[in-house]
Tab-separated table of C-alpha atoms in Angstrom:
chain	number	residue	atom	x	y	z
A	1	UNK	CA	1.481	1.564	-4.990
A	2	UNK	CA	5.504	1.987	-5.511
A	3	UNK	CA	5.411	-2.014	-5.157
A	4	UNK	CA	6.543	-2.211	-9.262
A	5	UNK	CA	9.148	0.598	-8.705
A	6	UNK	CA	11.308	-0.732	-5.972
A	7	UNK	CA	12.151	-3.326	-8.149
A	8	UNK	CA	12.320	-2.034	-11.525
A	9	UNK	CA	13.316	1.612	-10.719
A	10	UNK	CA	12.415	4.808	-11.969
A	11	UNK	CA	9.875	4.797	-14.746
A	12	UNK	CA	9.934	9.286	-14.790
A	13	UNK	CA	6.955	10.028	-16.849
A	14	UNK	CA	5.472	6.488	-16.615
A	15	UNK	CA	5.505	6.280	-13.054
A	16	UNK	CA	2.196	7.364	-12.234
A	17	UNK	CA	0.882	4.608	-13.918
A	18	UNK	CA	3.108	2.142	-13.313
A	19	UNK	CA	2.085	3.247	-9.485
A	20	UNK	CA	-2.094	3.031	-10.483
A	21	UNK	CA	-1.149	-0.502	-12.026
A	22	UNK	CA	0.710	-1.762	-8.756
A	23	UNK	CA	-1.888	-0.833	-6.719
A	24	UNK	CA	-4.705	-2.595	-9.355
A	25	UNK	CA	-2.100	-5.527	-8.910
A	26	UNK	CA	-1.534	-5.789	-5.418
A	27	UNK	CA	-5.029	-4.404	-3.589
A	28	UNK	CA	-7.159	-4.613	-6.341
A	29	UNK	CA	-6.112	-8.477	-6.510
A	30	UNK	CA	-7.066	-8.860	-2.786
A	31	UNK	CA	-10.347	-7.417	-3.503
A	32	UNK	CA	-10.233	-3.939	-1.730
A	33	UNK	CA	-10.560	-1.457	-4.372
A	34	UNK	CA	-14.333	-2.247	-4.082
A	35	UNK	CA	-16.808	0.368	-5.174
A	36	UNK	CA	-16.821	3.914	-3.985
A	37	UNK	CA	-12.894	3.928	-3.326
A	38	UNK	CA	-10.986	6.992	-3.919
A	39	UNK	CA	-7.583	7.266	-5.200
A	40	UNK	CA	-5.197	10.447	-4.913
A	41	UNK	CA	-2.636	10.897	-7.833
A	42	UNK	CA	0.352	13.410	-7.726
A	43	UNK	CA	3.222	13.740	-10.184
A	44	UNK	CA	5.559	16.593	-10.273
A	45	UNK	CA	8.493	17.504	-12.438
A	46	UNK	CA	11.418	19.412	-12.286
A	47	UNK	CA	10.140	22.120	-10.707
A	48	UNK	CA	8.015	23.394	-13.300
A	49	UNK	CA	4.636	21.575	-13.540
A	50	UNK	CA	2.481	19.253	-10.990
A	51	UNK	CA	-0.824	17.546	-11.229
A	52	UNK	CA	-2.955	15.915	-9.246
A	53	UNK	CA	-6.062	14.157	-9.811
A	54	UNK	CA	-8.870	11.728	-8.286
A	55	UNK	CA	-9.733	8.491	-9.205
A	56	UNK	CA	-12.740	6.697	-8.053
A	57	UNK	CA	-13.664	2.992	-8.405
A	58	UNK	CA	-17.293	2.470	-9.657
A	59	UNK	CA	-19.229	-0.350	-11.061
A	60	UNK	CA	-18.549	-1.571	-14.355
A	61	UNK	CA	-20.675	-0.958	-17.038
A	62	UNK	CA	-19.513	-3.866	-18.473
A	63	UNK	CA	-17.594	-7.099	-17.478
A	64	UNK	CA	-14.768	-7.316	-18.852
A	65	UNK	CA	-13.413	-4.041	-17.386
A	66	UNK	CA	-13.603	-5.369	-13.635
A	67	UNK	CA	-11.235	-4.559	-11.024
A	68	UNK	CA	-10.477	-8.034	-10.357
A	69	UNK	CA	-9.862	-8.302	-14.228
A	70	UNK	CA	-7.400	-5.919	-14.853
A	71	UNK	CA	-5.677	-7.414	-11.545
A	72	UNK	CA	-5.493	-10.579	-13.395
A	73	UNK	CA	-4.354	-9.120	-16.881
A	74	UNK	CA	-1.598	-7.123	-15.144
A	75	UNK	CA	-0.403	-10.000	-13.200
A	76	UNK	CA	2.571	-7.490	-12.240
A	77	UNK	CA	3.580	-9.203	-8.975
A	78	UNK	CA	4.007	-12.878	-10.699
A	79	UNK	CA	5.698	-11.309	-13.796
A	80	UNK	CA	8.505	-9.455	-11.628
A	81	UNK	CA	8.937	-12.972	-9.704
A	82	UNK	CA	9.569	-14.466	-13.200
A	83	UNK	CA	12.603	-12.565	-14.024
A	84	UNK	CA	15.572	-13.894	-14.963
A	85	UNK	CA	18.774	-11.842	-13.169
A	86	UNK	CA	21.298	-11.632	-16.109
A	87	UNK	CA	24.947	-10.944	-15.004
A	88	UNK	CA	26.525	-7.708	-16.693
A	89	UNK	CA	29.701	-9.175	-19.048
């Protein structure tokens, strides 16, 4: 789930997401987030505040909200292969 990370770097408060959206990208593309999955997520500060939380993959109620789907949308792995490295002046 830190797939998007290691090559971007830190993300602070976006992090958590950016990690949910790596791992829609990268096992959610392969078809393993299937139904029934849970998913552990933990974000702390500085010291003072944490949370955690539980995700669970379930049937969509509708279509267009598939696993698969948002794999597709994100696209995350092909987009960071796309980048351009751009020398610093």
């Amino acid at each position: 789930a830190n797939h998007v990370s290691q090559h971007i770097g830190n993300t602070y408060t976006a992090s958590v997401f950016m990690g949910i959206a790596s791992l829609i990208d990268r096992v959610g593309g392969r078809g393993d987030l299937e139904p029934g999955k849970k998913i552990s997520v933990f974000s702390y500060g500085s010291g003072a505040l944490a949370t955690m939380y539980m995700l669970q993959v379930r049937e969509p109620d509708q279509d267009r909200f598939t696993i698969e789907k948002m794999a597709n949308a994100l696209s995350l792995t092909k987009r960071l292969e796309a980048r351009e490295q751009v020398m610093p002046c």
